[in-house]
Structures are given as structure tokens and as C-alpha cells.
């Protein structure tokens, strides 16, 4: 009798398990009548896809999709539009980007008259108190190609208030005279290690521009941002990312306060993205840190969630070429060079310790010597700790020596490029004067890395440059100006095709983010992180790719962004 009952119980359990494995009879959403670009291993295309309970349950033909339509199924008629996996941004300062949307931004200014006009508009609209700090960002370095801007304009516009504006690259600060005074920067102040106080050549008096680690002298005295304002900036940045079809990103340089803000957004169900927080005790300041990074890492687990991955650290090795603060194998044309933020022995020791903790090391390296140092440190780490799945990467990669190009594939280090920079703009013209035409034409060797077996990943570095992945994708394909569709090509042989460019912002970035089993392609069983574009990119002239619009963005099958030009879901 006991045996009969046991067999009956086992049979019931088996039936329940079988039932739980059966697909649902009807879908929550069916997309049909367009092109479904799956980005799977075969890069296959389909006509339709279906979603149930936040996951993809079908990819195939329109006819077969129809069998999943029930009375409550939402039908999205694509009408030739394109459904694809949502974009993943491998390097985006999302909260800072939100701050630029909400604050005093100079990002659209291209020359000194435009900068002055935007400063005046800011002064008139913000109604600053007599002693209130004026804080903004986005001034173009190329407008001040040599010494940088001086305090005079800020003094004039803001009536001697303390004012600081960070440049579009995030490596330079422009201070008013009052701000310099409060920061205790004068003729006798020495340059900090890994930083520069720009001075008048004749008098030695600081002009108002600080570079790289010197920026910390003003950051340390800025009044703390109100919690409400900081959180508002984060939400604004996330929503802007969703607008461009981004549902996953790596935010580099996140402090513990940043972790708290992400946790708050998550708990309030306002975090509409999957995030890797690449941690740093110094935030986004271009400088080195010390043992305090390990104190920060000890706190990280309490911020971990389904949407927030906390196993990454941001490391700066150098600055930027345009201010001669990148570490180079050969000196700049003026004979100068800039030391790396970490001596190689110290860098190797840091990487070994981080790697042992299961941390992804997210390295900023721009100059060819900095990139070599990073690769040397990774190679040493592998020799000491062995191969693992931490998925390290180097970001920016402006100038890579030919000898180091194969090492990305050999060492399994992802190459995270900002392809929005892969064309001849004013910064490229500036670089020619600093490092020469030959080295400039070797910038951003995307195709070379790919051809040698390296994993290429896309990132925006917003708010340094455009958040829209389609701007970067078009530029990666053409290597020319995506806005004027003109100009000389940057880097012979460095173009990639559309599929490779889409890979960078979908499956490849998903891999670096440890999401490849969940997102990055449209396959049965993965989360329905999807976007609808208003045109099929494979039928769009390449010069029009960045004019294509994201109509819908979905995370876990839920619509998190709807373009004003597309109301189908709301009309159902």
C-alpha cells in the first residue's frame, strides 16, 4: 500500500514537472509583419517573435506566430519595421549625463562666442545666489586648443561667484577667480602628481584651467549635491538611455553613494535597466586610488540585485592625448610625455588583488604606452591567478601599437571602443598638431582588433559624446562624420560592417556584462529586452542609419519607452 501511494505521489510530481515545462498556450505580446534581427550565433532574421511573462517564447514566421495569439495578446504589427535586441552600452556615465540634462550644459557649444552666450543664458535662467557655486559641464576642449580657457569670462558672466565648468572629456576643469581662491590655488601651488595647473607662461599665475588629478582640488571643496537632485539626475540619465533603446549599461566610476542611488531606484521600481556599477572610491576623477578601493568592495554585496551587478572596478592609467596627459611610447611632437598614473609594478599588484576577488577590471587607457601597461598587467595577472571568467576590458583605446593588437584576443581582454569618435572632427585636427598625422591616422583600430580575434564592444562615454548607439554604429561603418556625411575617412582599413557594429552594442556588450545567457539576442528563453526601430537597418542607406528612430523599448517584456511617433501599444 505504501509503495502504491509512493508511486502515485511520484507520478503526480512528474506530471506537474511536465506541465511546468510546457509553453504557454498564448503569448502576452506578438510582434509580426516585420524583420526580426535576432543577433543569435547565426545572425538569423525572422518575421515574428512572441513574449510571455517577460521572456521570449517564439521566434519564427508570421504564420506560426498567429497560433500564439489569444484574446488578451497584444499584437504589434511591425509593418516592415525592425525588431532587435535592445542596446547595451559598455561605458556610460549615466548619472553625469542626467546632470548635464538638468543643469548648466555647454555641450552644444562649438566655439567661444557660443560658449559665452550659453554661459549668459545659464546665469540669467538659474538665478544664482551671491555666494552660490555655479557648476556646469561640456565645454569643448577644441575651442581652446592650447592653454585652455581663462577665468576672465566666468568672472565677467557670473559676477565673481565661484564657478567651475568641467570639459566634455571630463579631464579638465575651468574655474573662476573666486573658485581658484577657494581652492587655494595660486602661483606657489605645485602641480599634483598626474595633474597640471595651467599657468601664464610669463608670470606663472594659474589661468583658470586644471587638468586630470589637479581637478580634485576643486572637487574636494564643492558643496555636496542634494540627495534629491542627485537622484533626479540618475533617473533622467536612465530615461534618456531608454529613449535610445538602451536597457543595459556599465556605469564607470561609481562611489558608494552612487551604489545607494542605484539601490534606491531599484527598490522603488524606477531602475529601468540592467547595470554594472564599475566602482571607484574617487568616482570619475582621472587619478589613481589606493587601498581604499578594497574598503569600498567590502560594502558592495549589500547593493547587489537582479538588475545591479557590483563586481567591477574602474581604473585610470592615463589622461587624454588632446591635453598631452596620455602616456605614450614615443613623446609628443613638443618632446614631452606624461607618466602613467600607476607604475607598472604597482599596477600589476593591484590587478592581481582585484582579479582574485572575482572583479572585472575596467581600464581607461588612451595612449599606446598606457594600453601596453594595461595589457602587461593583465598578462601578469593571468600568469599569477590563472585564466578565469572575470571579463576584463580596456576602454577608449585611442592609439594602440601594432605589436599589442593581437594581445587582446590572446589574453581575452575586451576592446571597448567609443566609435562615435572614429571620424575626423576638430579633436582629430587638434591631435594631428600634437602627435602627427601618422599616429593620428592609426586612432581607434576597431577592425584590426576584430581581425586578430579580439572582442570589440561599444560604449558611448556619455555625456562626453552622443548617447545614441546609432550615431556610433554609423560612424563605425563609414569612419566619417555621421552628421554631415562628409569629410576624410579616419584610419584606412578600420571600417566594420553593420552586423559587426550591431554586435558591439548587443551580444558583445552583453557578454562583457555577464548577460549573454539573459540578453543580447532574441532567442527563446532569454529576457524580452527588445527595441522596435522605424526602419530596417539592413535596407537603410548607411549615411541615414543615425536618422533611424527607436519607437519602442522593452525591458522584461514591459514597455519602458514609447516614442511620440508610435502609439500602437497605447491604442490597443
mmCIF file of N, CA, C and O in Angstrom, residues 172-229:
data_model
loop_
_atom_site.group_PDB
_atom_site.id
_atom_site.type_symbol
_atom_site.label_atom_id
_atom_site.label_comp_id
_atom_site.label_asym_id
_atom_site.label_seq_id
_atom_site.Cartn_x
_atom_site.Cartn_y
_atom_site.Cartn_z
ATOM 1 N N UNK A 172 39.250 68.002 -17.570
ATOM 2 C CA UNK A 172 39.681 69.381 -17.358
ATOM 3 C C UNK A 172 38.577 70.162 -16.639
ATOM 4 O O UNK A 172 37.384 69.916 -16.856
ATOM 5 N N UNK A 173 39.008 71.095 -15.799
ATOM 6 C CA UNK A 173 38.061 71.980 -15.122
ATOM 7 C C UNK A 173 38.437 73.430 -15.402
ATOM 8 O O UNK A 173 39.616 73.783 -15.433
ATOM 9 N N UNK A 174 37.403 74.245 -15.588
ATOM 10 C CA UNK A 174 37.572 75.680 -15.869
ATOM 11 C C UNK A 174 37.008 76.432 -14.669
ATOM 12 O O UNK A 174 35.814 76.304 -14.354
ATOM 13 N N UNK A 175 37.857 77.206 -13.983
ATOM 14 C CA UNK A 175 37.486 77.841 -12.727
ATOM 15 C C UNK A 175 37.474 79.354 -12.847
ATOM 16 O O UNK A 175 38.309 79.952 -13.527
ATOM 17 N N UNK A 176 36.539 79.969 -12.147
ATOM 18 C CA UNK A 176 36.561 81.423 -11.988
ATOM 19 C C UNK A 176 37.644 81.797 -10.978
ATOM 20 O O UNK A 176 38.188 80.944 -10.267
ATOM 21 N N UNK A 177 37.953 83.064 -10.900
ATOM 22 C CA UNK A 177 38.974 83.527 -9.954
ATOM 23 C C UNK A 177 38.581 83.213 -8.514
ATOM 24 O O UNK A 177 39.419 82.828 -7.687
ATOM 25 N N UNK A 178 37.305 83.399 -8.194
ATOM 26 C CA UNK A 178 36.841 83.103 -6.838
ATOM 27 C C UNK A 178 36.973 81.609 -6.529
ATOM 28 O O UNK A 178 37.356 81.237 -5.404
ATOM 29 N N UNK A 179 36.714 80.760 -7.506
ATOM 30 C CA UNK A 179 36.859 79.316 -7.303
ATOM 31 C C UNK A 179 38.321 78.947 -7.083
ATOM 32 O O UNK A 179 38.646 78.109 -6.232
ATOM 33 N N UNK A 180 39.223 79.561 -7.841
ATOM 34 C CA UNK A 180 40.655 79.325 -7.634
ATOM 35 C C UNK A 180 41.072 79.740 -6.219
ATOM 36 O O UNK A 180 41.844 79.039 -5.543
ATOM 37 N N UNK A 181 40.531 80.867 -5.774
ATOM 38 C CA UNK A 181 40.865 81.356 -4.438
ATOM 39 C C UNK A 181 40.384 80.378 -3.364
ATOM 40 O O UNK A 181 41.120 80.046 -2.423
ATOM 41 N N UNK A 182 39.144 79.903 -3.501
ATOM 42 C CA UNK A 182 38.594 78.972 -2.516
ATOM 43 C C UNK A 182 39.328 77.637 -2.532
ATOM 44 O O UNK A 182 39.443 76.969 -1.499
ATOM 45 N N UNK A 183 39.815 77.244 -3.721
ATOM 46 C CA UNK A 183 40.588 76.009 -3.830
ATOM 47 C C UNK A 183 42.038 76.183 -3.395
ATOM 48 O O UNK A 183 42.808 75.220 -3.404
ATOM 49 N N UNK A 184 42.408 77.415 -3.024
ATOM 50 C CA UNK A 184 43.764 77.747 -2.564
ATOM 51 C C UNK A 184 44.819 77.412 -3.621
ATOM 52 O O UNK A 184 45.870 76.845 -3.331
ATOM 53 N N UNK A 185 44.486 77.805 -4.861
ATOM 54 C CA UNK A 185 45.410 77.613 -5.980
ATOM 55 C C UNK A 185 45.954 78.973 -6.387
ATOM 56 O O UNK A 185 45.199 79.865 -6.793
ATOM 57 N N UNK A 186 47.255 79.131 -6.268
ATOM 58 C CA UNK A 186 47.886 80.379 -6.686
ATOM 59 C C UNK A 186 49.243 80.074 -7.314
ATOM 60 O O UNK A 186 49.556 78.919 -7.620
ATOM 61 N N UNK A 187 50.036 81.097 -7.468
ATOM 62 C CA UNK A 187 51.324 80.954 -8.154
ATOM 63 C C UNK A 187 52.255 79.970 -7.462
ATOM 64 O O UNK A 187 53.082 79.324 -8.104
ATOM 65 N N UNK A 188 52.108 79.824 -6.156
ATOM 66 C CA UNK A 188 53.021 78.963 -5.397
ATOM 67 C C UNK A 188 52.539 77.524 -5.294
ATOM 68 O O UNK A 188 53.256 76.667 -4.776
ATOM 69 N N UNK A 189 51.322 77.242 -5.773
ATOM 70 C CA UNK A 189 50.765 75.883 -5.653
ATOM 71 C C UNK A 189 51.445 74.948 -6.640
ATOM 72 O O UNK A 189 51.425 75.210 -7.855
ATOM 73 N N UNK A 190 52.060 73.860 -6.170
ATOM 74 C CA UNK A 190 52.722 72.945 -7.106
ATOM 75 C C UNK A 190 51.711 72.094 -7.860
ATOM 76 O O UNK A 190 50.600 71.850 -7.376
ATOM 77 N N UNK A 191 52.091 71.644 -9.052
ATOM 78 C CA UNK A 191 51.264 70.684 -9.787
ATOM 79 C C UNK A 191 51.206 69.377 -9.006
ATOM 80 O O UNK A 191 52.238 68.884 -8.521
ATOM 81 N N UNK A 192 50.015 68.788 -8.890
ATOM 82 C CA UNK A 192 49.934 67.491 -8.223
ATOM 83 C C UNK A 192 50.471 66.386 -9.136
ATOM 84 O O UNK A 192 50.606 66.576 -10.350
ATOM 85 N N UNK A 193 50.785 65.258 -8.541
ATOM 86 C CA UNK A 193 51.175 64.106 -9.355
ATOM 87 C C UNK A 193 50.025 63.746 -10.288
ATOM 88 O O UNK A 193 48.859 63.743 -9.888
ATOM 89 N N UNK A 194 50.318 63.452 -11.529
ATOM 90 C CA UNK A 194 49.332 63.105 -12.556
ATOM 91 C C UNK A 194 48.336 64.234 -12.838
ATOM 92 O O UNK A 194 47.198 63.984 -13.228
ATOM 93 N N UNK A 195 48.758 65.485 -12.613
ATOM 94 C CA UNK A 195 47.870 66.597 -12.902
ATOM 95 C C UNK A 195 48.633 67.840 -13.305
ATOM 96 O O UNK A 195 49.847 67.932 -13.132
ATOM 97 N N UNK A 196 47.892 68.812 -13.856
ATOM 98 C CA UNK A 196 48.513 70.051 -14.335
ATOM 99 C C UNK A 196 47.640 71.239 -13.936
ATOM 100 O O UNK A 196 46.417 71.220 -14.141
ATOM 101 N N UNK A 197 48.272 72.255 -13.357
ATOM 102 C CA UNK A 197 47.635 73.562 -13.183
ATOM 103 C C UNK A 197 48.157 74.447 -14.313
ATOM 104 O O UNK A 197 49.352 74.775 -14.335
ATOM 105 N N UNK A 198 47.316 74.795 -15.248
ATOM 106 C CA UNK A 198 47.756 75.599 -16.393
ATOM 107 C C UNK A 198 48.071 77.010 -15.908
ATOM 108 O O UNK A 198 47.311 77.616 -15.159
ATOM 109 N N UNK A 199 49.235 77.531 -16.347
ATOM 110 C CA UNK A 199 49.711 78.813 -15.858
ATOM 111 C C UNK A 199 50.063 79.747 -17.009
ATOM 112 O O UNK A 199 50.364 79.297 -18.120
ATOM 113 N N UNK A 200 50.044 81.020 -16.723
ATOM 114 C CA UNK A 200 50.544 82.016 -17.665
ATOM 115 C C UNK A 200 52.050 81.817 -17.829
ATOM 116 O O UNK A 200 52.795 81.730 -16.836
ATOM 117 N N UNK A 201 52.499 81.727 -19.072
ATOM 118 C CA UNK A 201 53.905 81.417 -19.338
ATOM 119 C C UNK A 201 54.830 82.473 -18.745
ATOM 120 O O UNK A 201 55.896 82.169 -18.197
ATOM 121 N N UNK A 202 54.417 83.727 -18.791
ATOM 122 C CA UNK A 202 55.287 84.797 -18.323
ATOM 123 C C UNK A 202 55.316 84.955 -16.820
ATOM 124 O O UNK A 202 56.367 85.158 -16.214
ATOM 125 N N UNK A 203 54.134 84.843 -16.164
ATOM 126 C CA UNK A 203 54.040 85.146 -14.733
ATOM 127 C C UNK A 203 53.961 83.912 -13.846
ATOM 128 O O UNK A 203 54.231 84.002 -12.642
ATOM 129 N N UNK A 204 53.563 82.785 -14.399
ATOM 130 C CA UNK A 204 53.381 81.583 -13.597
ATOM 131 C C UNK A 204 52.079 81.563 -12.822
ATOM 132 O O UNK A 204 51.798 80.626 -12.060
ATOM 133 N N UNK A 205 51.235 82.575 -13.017
ATOM 134 C CA UNK A 205 49.952 82.651 -12.311
ATOM 135 C C UNK A 205 48.954 81.688 -12.968
ATOM 136 O O UNK A 205 48.830 81.657 -14.192
ATOM 137 N N UNK A 206 48.211 80.886 -12.169
ATOM 138 C CA UNK A 206 47.210 79.981 -12.748
ATOM 139 C C UNK A 206 46.175 80.734 -13.571
ATOM 140 O O UNK A 206 45.673 81.789 -13.151
ATOM 141 N N UNK A 207 45.873 80.194 -14.758
ATOM 142 C CA UNK A 207 44.968 80.884 -15.673
ATOM 143 C C UNK A 207 43.509 80.553 -15.444
ATOM 144 O O UNK A 207 42.629 81.303 -15.868
ATOM 145 N N UNK A 208 43.241 79.408 -14.810
ATOM 146 C CA UNK A 208 41.853 79.001 -14.589
ATOM 147 C C UNK A 208 41.534 77.614 -15.095
ATOM 148 O O UNK A 208 40.404 77.148 -14.915
ATOM 149 N N UNK A 209 42.500 76.925 -15.710
ATOM 150 C CA UNK A 209 42.270 75.576 -16.217
ATOM 151 C C UNK A 209 43.082 74.566 -15.403
ATOM 152 O O UNK A 209 44.279 74.762 -15.186
ATOM 153 N N UNK A 210 42.422 73.514 -14.963
ATOM 154 C CA UNK A 210 43.062 72.408 -14.257
ATOM 155 C C UNK A 210 42.903 71.138 -15.081
ATOM 156 O O UNK A 210 41.845 70.924 -15.691
ATOM 157 N N UNK A 211 43.952 70.297 -15.086
ATOM 158 C CA UNK A 211 43.910 69.064 -15.871
ATOM 159 C C UNK A 211 44.069 67.838 -14.976
ATOM 160 O O UNK A 211 44.872 67.811 -14.043
ATOM 161 N N UNK A 212 43.295 66.804 -15.312
ATOM 162 C CA UNK A 212 43.373 65.491 -14.678
ATOM 163 C C UNK A 212 43.355 65.593 -13.158
ATOM 164 O O UNK A 212 42.472 66.239 -12.612
ATOM 165 N N UNK A 213 44.347 65.016 -12.441
ATOM 166 C CA UNK A 213 44.225 64.929 -10.985
ATOM 167 C C UNK A 213 44.168 66.291 -10.313
ATOM 168 O O UNK A 213 43.712 66.404 -9.161
ATOM 169 N N UNK A 214 44.612 67.344 -10.969
ATOM 170 C CA UNK A 214 44.505 68.684 -10.391
ATOM 171 C C UNK A 214 43.051 69.088 -10.165
ATOM 172 O O UNK A 214 42.749 69.949 -9.325
ATOM 173 N N UNK A 215 42.142 68.451 -10.894
ATOM 174 C CA UNK A 215 40.719 68.754 -10.752
ATOM 175 C C UNK A 215 40.226 68.431 -9.344
ATOM 176 O O UNK A 215 39.262 69.028 -8.857
ATOM 177 N N UNK A 216 40.904 67.501 -8.654
ATOM 178 C CA UNK A 216 40.458 67.103 -7.314
ATOM 179 C C UNK A 216 40.467 68.265 -6.340
ATOM 180 O O UNK A 216 39.709 68.285 -5.367
ATOM 181 N N UNK A 217 41.308 69.273 -6.579
ATOM 182 C CA UNK A 217 41.399 70.406 -5.651
ATOM 183 C C UNK A 217 40.113 71.211 -5.608
ATOM 184 O O UNK A 217 39.781 71.812 -4.580
ATOM 185 N N UNK A 218 39.364 71.223 -6.700
ATOM 186 C CA UNK A 218 38.079 71.920 -6.676
ATOM 187 C C UNK A 218 36.947 70.955 -6.323
ATOM 188 O O UNK A 218 35.988 71.336 -5.642
ATOM 189 N N UNK A 219 37.049 69.700 -6.738
ATOM 190 C CA UNK A 219 36.011 68.735 -6.371
ATOM 191 C C UNK A 219 35.890 68.606 -4.862
ATOM 192 O O UNK A 219 34.787 68.433 -4.325
ATOM 193 N N UNK A 220 37.027 68.703 -4.182
ATOM 194 C CA UNK A 220 37.024 68.494 -2.732
ATOM 195 C C UNK A 220 36.332 69.610 -1.969
ATOM 196 O O UNK A 220 35.976 69.428 -0.792
ATOM 197 N N UNK A 221 36.127 70.768 -2.596
ATOM 198 C CA UNK A 221 35.504 71.887 -1.880
ATOM 199 C C UNK A 221 34.106 72.214 -2.395
ATOM 200 O O UNK A 221 33.444 73.102 -1.850
ATOM 201 N N UNK A 222 33.656 71.513 -3.425
ATOM 202 C CA UNK A 222 32.304 71.763 -3.914
ATOM 203 C C UNK A 222 31.282 71.331 -2.873
ATOM 204 O O UNK A 222 31.443 70.291 -2.222
ATOM 205 N N UNK A 223 30.226 72.096 -2.689
ATOM 206 C CA UNK A 223 29.185 71.659 -1.752
ATOM 207 C C UNK A 223 28.541 70.376 -2.251
ATOM 208 O O UNK A 223 28.371 70.170 -3.453
ATOM 209 N N UNK A 224 28.217 69.490 -1.317
ATOM 210 C CA UNK A 224 27.609 68.209 -1.685
ATOM 211 C C UNK A 224 26.268 68.446 -2.378
ATOM 212 O O UNK A 224 25.476 69.310 -1.969
ATOM 213 N N UNK A 225 26.050 67.675 -3.433
ATOM 214 C CA UNK A 225 24.778 67.779 -4.151
ATOM 215 C C UNK A 225 23.658 67.235 -3.275
ATOM 216 O O UNK A 225 23.824 66.231 -2.586
ATOM 217 N N UNK A 226 22.530 67.901 -3.292
ATOM 218 C CA UNK A 226 21.382 67.429 -2.532
ATOM 219 C C UNK A 226 20.969 66.037 -3.008
ATOM 220 O O UNK A 226 21.003 65.745 -4.207
ATOM 221 N N UNK A 227 20.564 65.177 -2.058
ATOM 222 C CA UNK A 227 20.176 63.804 -2.403
ATOM 223 C C UNK A 227 19.089 63.789 -3.475
ATOM 224 O O UNK A 227 19.145 63.001 -4.413
ATOM 225 N N UNK A 228 18.128 64.656 -3.338
ATOM 226 C CA UNK A 228 17.008 64.692 -4.281
ATOM 227 C C UNK A 228 17.488 65.073 -5.680
ATOM 228 O O UNK A 228 17.050 64.487 -6.675
ATOM 229 N N UNK A 229 18.398 66.045 -5.765
ATOM 230 C CA UNK A 229 18.907 66.468 -7.068
ATOM 231 C C UNK A 229 19.746 65.360 -7.707
ATOM 232 O O UNK A 229 19.643 65.113 -8.909
#
